[in-house]
Coordinates of N, CA and C in Angstrom, one line a residue:
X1 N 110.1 148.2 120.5 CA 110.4 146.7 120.5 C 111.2 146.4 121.8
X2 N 110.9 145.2 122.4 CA 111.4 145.1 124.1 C 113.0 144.5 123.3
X3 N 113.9 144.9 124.1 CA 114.8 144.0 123.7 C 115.5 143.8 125.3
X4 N 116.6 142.6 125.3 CA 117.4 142.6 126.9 C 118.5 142.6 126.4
X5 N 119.3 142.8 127.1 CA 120.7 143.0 127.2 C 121.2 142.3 128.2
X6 N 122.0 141.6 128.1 CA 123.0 140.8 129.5 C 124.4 140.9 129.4
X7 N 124.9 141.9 128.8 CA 126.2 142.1 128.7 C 126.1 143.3 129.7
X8 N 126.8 143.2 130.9 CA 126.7 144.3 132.3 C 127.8 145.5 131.3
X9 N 129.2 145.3 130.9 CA 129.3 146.5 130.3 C 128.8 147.1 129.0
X10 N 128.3 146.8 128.2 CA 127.6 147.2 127.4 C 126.4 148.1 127.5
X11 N 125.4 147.4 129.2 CA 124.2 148.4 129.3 C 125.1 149.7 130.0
X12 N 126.0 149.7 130.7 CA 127.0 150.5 131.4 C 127.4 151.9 130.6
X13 N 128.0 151.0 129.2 CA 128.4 152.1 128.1 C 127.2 152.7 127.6
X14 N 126.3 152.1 127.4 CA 125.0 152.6 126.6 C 123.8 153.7 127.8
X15 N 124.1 153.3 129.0 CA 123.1 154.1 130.0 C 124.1 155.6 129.9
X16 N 125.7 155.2 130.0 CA 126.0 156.8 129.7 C 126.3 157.4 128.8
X17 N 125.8 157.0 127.8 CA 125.8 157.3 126.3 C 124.7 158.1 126.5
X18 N 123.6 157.8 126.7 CA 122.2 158.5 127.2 C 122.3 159.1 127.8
X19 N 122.9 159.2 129.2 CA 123.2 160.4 130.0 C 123.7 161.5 129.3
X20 N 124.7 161.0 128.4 CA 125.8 162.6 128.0 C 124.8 162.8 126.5
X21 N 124.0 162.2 126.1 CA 123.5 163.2 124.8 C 122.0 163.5 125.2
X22 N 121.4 163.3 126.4 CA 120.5 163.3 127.2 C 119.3 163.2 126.8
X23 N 119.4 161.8 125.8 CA 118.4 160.7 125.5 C 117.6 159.9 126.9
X24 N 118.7 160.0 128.0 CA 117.7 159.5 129.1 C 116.8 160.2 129.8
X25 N 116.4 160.9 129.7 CA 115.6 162.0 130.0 C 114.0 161.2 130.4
X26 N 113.7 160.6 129.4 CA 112.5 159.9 129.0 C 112.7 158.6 129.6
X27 N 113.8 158.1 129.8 CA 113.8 156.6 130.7 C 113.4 156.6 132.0
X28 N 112.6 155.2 132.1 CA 112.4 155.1 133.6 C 113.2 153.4 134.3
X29 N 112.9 153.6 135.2 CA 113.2 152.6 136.0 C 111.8 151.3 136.8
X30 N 112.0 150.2 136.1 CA 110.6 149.4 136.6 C 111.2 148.1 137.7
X31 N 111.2 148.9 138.9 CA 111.7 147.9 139.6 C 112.7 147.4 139.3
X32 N 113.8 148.4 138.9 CA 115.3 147.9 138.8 C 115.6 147.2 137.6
X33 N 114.5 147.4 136.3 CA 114.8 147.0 135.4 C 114.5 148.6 134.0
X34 N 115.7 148.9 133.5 CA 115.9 149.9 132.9 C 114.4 150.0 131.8
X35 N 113.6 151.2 131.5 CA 112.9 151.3 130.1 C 113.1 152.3 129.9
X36 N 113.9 151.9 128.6 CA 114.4 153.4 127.5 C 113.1 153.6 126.5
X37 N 112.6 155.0 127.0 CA 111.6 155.2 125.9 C 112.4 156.1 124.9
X38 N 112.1 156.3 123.4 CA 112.3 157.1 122.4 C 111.5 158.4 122.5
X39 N 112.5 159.9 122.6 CA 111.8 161.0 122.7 C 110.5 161.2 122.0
X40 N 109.6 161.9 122.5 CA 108.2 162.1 122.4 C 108.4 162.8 120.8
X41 N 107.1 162.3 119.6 CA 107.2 163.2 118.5 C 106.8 164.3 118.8
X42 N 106.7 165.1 117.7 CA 106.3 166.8 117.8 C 105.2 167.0 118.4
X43 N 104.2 166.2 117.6 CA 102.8 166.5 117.7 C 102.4 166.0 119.7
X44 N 103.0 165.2 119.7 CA 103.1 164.9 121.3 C 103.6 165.9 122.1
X45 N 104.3 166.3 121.6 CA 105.7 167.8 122.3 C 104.6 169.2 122.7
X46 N 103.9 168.9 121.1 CA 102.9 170.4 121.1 C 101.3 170.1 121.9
X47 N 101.1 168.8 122.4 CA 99.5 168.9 123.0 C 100.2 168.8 124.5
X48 N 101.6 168.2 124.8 CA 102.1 168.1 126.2 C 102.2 169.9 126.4
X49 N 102.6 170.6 125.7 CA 103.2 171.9 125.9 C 101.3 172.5 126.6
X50 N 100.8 172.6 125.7 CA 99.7 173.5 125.4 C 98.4 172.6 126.7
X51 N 98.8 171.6 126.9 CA 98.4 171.0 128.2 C 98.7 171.4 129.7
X52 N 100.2 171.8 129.7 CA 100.9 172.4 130.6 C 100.5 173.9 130.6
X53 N 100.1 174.2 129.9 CA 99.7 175.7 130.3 C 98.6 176.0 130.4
X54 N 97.5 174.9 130.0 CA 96.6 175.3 130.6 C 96.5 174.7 132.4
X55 N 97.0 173.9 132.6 CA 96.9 173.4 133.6 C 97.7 174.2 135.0
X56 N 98.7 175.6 134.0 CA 99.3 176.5 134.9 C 98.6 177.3 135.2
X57 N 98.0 177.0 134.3 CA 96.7 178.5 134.6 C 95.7 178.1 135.4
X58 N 95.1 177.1 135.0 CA 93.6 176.8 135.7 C 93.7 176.3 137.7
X59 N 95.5 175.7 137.5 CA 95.5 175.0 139.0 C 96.7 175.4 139.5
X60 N 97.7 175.9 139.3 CA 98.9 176.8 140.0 C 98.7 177.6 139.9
X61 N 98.0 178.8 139.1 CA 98.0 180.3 139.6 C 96.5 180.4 140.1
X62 N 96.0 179.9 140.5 CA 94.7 179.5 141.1 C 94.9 179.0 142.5
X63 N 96.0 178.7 142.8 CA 96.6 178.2 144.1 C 96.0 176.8 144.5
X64 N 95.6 175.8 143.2 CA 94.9 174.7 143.5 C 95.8 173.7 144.0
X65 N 97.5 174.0 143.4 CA 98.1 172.6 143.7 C 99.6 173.2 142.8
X66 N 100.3 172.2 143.1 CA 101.7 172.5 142.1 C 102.1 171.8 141.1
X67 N 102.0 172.4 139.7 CA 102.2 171.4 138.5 C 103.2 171.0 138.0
X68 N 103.7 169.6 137.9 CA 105.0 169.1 137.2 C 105.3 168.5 136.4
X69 N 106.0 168.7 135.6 CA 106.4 168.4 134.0 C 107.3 167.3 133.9
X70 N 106.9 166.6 133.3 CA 108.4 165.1 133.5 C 109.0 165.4 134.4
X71 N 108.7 165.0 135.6 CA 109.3 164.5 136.8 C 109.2 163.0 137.3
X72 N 110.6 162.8 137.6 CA 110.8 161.3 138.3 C 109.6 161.4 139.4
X73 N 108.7 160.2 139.5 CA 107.6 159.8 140.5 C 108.1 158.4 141.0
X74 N 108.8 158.1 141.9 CA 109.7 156.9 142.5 C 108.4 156.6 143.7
X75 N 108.8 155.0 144.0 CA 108.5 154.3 145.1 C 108.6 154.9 146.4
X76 N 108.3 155.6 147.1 CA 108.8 155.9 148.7 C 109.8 154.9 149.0
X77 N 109.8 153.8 148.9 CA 110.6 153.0 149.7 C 112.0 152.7 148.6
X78 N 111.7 152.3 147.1 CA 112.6 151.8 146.8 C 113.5 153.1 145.7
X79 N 112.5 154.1 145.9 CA 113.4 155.5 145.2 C 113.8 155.4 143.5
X80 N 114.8 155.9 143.1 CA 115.2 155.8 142.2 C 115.4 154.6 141.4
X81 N 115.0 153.3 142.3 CA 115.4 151.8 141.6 C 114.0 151.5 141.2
X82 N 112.6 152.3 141.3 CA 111.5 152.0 141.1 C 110.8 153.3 141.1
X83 N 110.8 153.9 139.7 CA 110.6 155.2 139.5 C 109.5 155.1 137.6
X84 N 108.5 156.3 137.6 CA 107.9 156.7 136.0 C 108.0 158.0 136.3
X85 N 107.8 157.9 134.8 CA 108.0 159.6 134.6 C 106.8 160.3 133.5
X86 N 105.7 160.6 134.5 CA 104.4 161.2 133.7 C 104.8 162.1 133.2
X87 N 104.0 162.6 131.9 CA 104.1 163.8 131.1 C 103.8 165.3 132.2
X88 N 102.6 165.1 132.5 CA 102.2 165.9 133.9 C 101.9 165.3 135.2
X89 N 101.9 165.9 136.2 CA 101.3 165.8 137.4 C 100.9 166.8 138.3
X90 N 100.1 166.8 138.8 CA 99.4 167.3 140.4 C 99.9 167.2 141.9
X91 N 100.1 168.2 142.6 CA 100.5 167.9 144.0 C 99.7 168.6 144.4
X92 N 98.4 168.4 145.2 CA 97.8 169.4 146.1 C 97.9 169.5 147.5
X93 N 97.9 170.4 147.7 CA 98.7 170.8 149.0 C 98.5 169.8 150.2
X94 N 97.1 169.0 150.4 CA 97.0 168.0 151.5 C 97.5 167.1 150.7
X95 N 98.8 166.7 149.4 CA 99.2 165.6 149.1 C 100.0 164.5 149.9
X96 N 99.7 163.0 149.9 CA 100.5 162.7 150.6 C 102.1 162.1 150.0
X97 N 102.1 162.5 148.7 CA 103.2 162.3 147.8 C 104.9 163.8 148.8
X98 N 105.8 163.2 148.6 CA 106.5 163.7 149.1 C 107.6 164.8 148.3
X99 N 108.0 165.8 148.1 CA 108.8 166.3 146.9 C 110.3 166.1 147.6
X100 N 111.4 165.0 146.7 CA 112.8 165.1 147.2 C 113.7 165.8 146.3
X101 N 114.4 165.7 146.2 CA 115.3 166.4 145.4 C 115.4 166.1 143.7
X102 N 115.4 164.8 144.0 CA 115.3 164.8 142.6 C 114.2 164.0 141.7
X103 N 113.2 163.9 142.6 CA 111.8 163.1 142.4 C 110.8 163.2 143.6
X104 N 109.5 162.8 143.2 CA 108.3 163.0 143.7 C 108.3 161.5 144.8
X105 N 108.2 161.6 145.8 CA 108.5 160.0 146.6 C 106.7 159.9 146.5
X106 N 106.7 159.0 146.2 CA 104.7 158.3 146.1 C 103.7 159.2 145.3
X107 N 102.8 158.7 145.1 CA 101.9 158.9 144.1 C 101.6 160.5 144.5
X108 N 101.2 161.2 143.0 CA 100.8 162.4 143.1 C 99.4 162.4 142.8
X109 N 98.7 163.6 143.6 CA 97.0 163.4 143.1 C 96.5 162.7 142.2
X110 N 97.4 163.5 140.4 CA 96.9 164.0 139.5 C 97.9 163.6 138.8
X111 N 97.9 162.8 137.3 CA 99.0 162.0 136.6 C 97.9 162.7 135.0
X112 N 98.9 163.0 134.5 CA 98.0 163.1 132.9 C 99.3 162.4 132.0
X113 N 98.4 162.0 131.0 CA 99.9 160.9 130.3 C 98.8 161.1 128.9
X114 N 100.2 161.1 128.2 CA 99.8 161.4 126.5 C 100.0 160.0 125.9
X115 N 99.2 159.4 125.4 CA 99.4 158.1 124.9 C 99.8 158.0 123.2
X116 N 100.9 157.3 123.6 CA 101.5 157.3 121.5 C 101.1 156.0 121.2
X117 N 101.3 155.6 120.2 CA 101.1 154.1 119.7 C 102.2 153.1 120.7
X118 N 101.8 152.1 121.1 CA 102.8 151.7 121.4 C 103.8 151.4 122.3
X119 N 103.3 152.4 123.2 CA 104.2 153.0 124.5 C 103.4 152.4 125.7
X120 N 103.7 152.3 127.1 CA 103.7 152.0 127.9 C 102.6 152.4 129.2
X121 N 101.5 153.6 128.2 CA 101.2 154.2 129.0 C 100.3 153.3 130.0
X122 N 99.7 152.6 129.3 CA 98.7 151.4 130.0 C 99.1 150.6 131.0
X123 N 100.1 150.2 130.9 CA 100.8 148.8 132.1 C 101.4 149.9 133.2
X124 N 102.2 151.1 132.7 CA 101.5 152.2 134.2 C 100.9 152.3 134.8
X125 N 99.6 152.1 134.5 CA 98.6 152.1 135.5 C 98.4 151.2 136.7
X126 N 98.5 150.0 137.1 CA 98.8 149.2 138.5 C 99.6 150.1 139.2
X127 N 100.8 150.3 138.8 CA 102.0 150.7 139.6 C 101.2 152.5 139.8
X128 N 100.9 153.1 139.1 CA 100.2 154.4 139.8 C 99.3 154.1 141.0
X129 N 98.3 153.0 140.6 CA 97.3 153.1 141.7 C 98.0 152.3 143.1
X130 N 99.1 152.0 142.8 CA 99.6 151.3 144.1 C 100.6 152.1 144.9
X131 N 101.1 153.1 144.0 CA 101.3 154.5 144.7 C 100.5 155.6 145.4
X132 N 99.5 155.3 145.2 CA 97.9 155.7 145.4 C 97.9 157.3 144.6
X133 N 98.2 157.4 143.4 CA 98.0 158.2 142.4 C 96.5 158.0 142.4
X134 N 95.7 159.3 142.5 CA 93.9 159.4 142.5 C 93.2 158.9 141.6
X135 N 94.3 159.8 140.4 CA 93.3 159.9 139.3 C 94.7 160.0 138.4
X136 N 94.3 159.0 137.3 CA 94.9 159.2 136.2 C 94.2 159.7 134.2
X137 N 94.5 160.6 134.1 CA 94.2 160.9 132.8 C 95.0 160.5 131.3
X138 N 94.3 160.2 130.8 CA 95.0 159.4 129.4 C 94.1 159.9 128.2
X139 N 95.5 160.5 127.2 CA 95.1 161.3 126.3 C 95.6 160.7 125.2
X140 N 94.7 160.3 124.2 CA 95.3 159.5 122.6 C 96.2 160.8 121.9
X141 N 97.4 160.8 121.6 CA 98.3 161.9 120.7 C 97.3 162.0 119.8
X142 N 96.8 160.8 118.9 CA 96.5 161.0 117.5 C 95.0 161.4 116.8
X143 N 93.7 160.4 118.1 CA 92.7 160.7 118.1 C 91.9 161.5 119.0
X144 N 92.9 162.0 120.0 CA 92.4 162.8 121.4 C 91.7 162.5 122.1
X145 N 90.8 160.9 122.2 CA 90.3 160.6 122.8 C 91.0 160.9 124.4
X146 N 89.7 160.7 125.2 CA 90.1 160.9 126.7 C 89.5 160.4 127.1
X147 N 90.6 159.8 128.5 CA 89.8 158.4 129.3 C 90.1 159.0 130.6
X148 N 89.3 158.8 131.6 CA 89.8 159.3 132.8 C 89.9 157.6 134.1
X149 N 90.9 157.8 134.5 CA 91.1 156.7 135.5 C 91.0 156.9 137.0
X150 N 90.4 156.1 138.0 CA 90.3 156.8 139.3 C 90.8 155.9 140.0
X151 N 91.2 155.6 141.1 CA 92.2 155.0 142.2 C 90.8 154.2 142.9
X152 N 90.4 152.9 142.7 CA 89.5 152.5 143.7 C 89.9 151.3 144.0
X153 N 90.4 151.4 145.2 CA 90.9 150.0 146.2 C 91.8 149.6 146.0
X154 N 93.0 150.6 145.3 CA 94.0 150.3 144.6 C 94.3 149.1 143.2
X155 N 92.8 149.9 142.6 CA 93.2 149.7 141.1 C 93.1 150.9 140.8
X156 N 93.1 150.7 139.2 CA 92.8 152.2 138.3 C 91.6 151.5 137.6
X157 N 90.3 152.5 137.4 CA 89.0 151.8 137.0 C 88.8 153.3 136.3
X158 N 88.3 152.4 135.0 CA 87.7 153.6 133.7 C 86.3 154.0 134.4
X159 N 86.7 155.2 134.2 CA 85.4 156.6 134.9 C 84.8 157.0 133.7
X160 N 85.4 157.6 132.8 CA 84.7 157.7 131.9 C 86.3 158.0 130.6
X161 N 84.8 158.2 129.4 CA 85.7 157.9 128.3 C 85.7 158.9 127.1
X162 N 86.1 159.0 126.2 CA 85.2 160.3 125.1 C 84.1 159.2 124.5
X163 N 83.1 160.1 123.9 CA 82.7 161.2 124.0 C 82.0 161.7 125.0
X164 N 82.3 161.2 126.0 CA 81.6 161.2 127.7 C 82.8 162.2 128.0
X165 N 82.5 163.4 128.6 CA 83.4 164.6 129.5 C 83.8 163.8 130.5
X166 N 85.4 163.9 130.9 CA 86.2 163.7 131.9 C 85.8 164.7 133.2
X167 N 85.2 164.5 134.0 CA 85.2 165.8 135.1 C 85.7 165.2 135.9
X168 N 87.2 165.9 136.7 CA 88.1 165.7 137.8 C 87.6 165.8 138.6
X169 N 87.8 164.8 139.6 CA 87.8 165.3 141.4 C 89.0 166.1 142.5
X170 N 90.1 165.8 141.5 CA 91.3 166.0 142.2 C 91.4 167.7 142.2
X171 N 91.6 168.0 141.2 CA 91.0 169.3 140.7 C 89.9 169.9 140.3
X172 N 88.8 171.2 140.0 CA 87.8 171.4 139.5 C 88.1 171.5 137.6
X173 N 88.1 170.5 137.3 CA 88.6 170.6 135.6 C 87.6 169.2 135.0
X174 N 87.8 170.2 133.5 CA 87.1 169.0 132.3 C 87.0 169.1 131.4
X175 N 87.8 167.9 130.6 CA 88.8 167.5 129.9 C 87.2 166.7 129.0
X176 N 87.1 167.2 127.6 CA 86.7 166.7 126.6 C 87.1 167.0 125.3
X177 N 87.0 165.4 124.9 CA 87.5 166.0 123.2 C 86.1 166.8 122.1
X178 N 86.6 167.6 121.3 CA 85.6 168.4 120.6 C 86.3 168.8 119.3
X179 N 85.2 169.1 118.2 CA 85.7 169.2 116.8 C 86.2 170.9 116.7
X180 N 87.1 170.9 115.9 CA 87.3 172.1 115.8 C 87.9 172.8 114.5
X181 N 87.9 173.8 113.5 CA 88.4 173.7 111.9 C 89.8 173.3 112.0
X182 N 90.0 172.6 112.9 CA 91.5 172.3 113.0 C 91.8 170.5 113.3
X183 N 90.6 170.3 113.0 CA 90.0 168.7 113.8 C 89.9 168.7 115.1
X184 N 90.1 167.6 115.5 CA 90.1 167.1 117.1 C 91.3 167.4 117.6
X185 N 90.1 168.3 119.6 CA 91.3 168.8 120.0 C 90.6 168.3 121.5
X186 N 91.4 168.4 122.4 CA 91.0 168.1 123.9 C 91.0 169.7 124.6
X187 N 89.4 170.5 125.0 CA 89.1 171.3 125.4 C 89.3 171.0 127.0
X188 N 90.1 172.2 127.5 CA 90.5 172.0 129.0 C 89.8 173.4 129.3
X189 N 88.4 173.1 130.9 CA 88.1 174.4 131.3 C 87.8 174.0 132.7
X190 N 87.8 175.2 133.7 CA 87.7 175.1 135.0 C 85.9 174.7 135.2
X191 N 85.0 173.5 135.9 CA 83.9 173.3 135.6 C 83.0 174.1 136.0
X192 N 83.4 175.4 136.5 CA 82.4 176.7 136.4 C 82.4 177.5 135.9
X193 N 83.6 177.4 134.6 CA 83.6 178.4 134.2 C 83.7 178.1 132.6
X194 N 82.8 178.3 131.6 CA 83.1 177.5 130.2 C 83.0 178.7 129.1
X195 N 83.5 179.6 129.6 CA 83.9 181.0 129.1 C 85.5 180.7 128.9
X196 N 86.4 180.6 129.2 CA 88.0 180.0 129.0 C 88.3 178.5 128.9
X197 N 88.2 178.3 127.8 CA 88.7 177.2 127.4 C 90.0 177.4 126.8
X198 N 90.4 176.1 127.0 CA 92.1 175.8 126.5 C 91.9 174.6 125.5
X199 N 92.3 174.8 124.5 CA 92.4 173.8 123.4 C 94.2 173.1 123.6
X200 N 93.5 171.4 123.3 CA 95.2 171.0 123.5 C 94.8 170.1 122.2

């Protein structure tokens, strides 16, 4: 639920209330205007987790690129006052994204984002492609669908969608949802190789 606040001490007490029980973790910054998100549920926690390892496997120990887990992704120019914070991301080595100390300065290749009900992951997308983030991946928590997004002329334009295979350009990977006695899961494998798959 959006709410505003215009009492300056109040957001003051409440931003470091968040800092010290470290509820802000998940907040970003939209052009200098604060969005507190509510920690990710389990079932989000466990396809983010099981996503991140296959992605350590298939593209950092593969030496394809460097993968990062909730990291601040800020503006180059305006930094910390104009910052999101993807579930994952991609840096490959000819990236022109920058790594600072405590965030990613401009767009990273490769953005994957777990979509819950509700949450914001959609209206991210302008501000990715104007950071010139390549490719954005978008994953439903609940139905696994997968959508893949690509950077053309500085938009984000649907590439494809389930039950149509995601195949990356940024990396050699692809991302489809598939039935499994477990239900629906999003099968992650390197595109030459469909002998290791990663279930998320």
């Amino acid at each position: 639920m959006p709410a505003v606040i215009t009492d300056e001490k109040l957001v003051q007490e409440l931003l470091a209330e968040r800092q010290k029980t470290g509820a802000a973790r998940w907040d970003e910054v939209w052009d200098g205007v604060v969005h507190m998100s509510p920690m990710p549920s389990i079932e989000h926690q466990r396809e983010e987790k099981r996503l991140l390892l296959a992605l350590c496997e298939l593209v950092e120990r593969q030496g394809l690129g460097e993968v990062f887990h909730q990291v601040n992704v800020a503006d180059p120019v305006k930094g910390m006052d104009d910052y999101r914070v993807p579930d994952i991301c991609v840096l490959l080595p000819s990236s022109q994204a920058k790594v600072e100390s405590t965030y990613i300065a401009g767009g990273p290749d490769l953005v994957i984002e777990i979509h819950s009900p509700d949450d914001e992951t959609y209206k991210k997308l302008p501000w990715y492609a104007k950071q010139g983030v390549r490719e954005v991946v978008v994953i439903n928590r609940d139905t696994r669908k997968v959508e893949l997004f690509r950077n053309k002329e500085g938009q984000m334009v649907l590439e494809a969608a389930s039950p149509q295979a995601a195949e990356l350009e940024t990396v050699p990977l692809v991302l489809k949802t598939v039935k499994t006695e477990q239900g629906l899961r999003v099968a992650v494998h390197h595109k030459d190789d469909l002998q290791r798959i990663f279930l998320v």
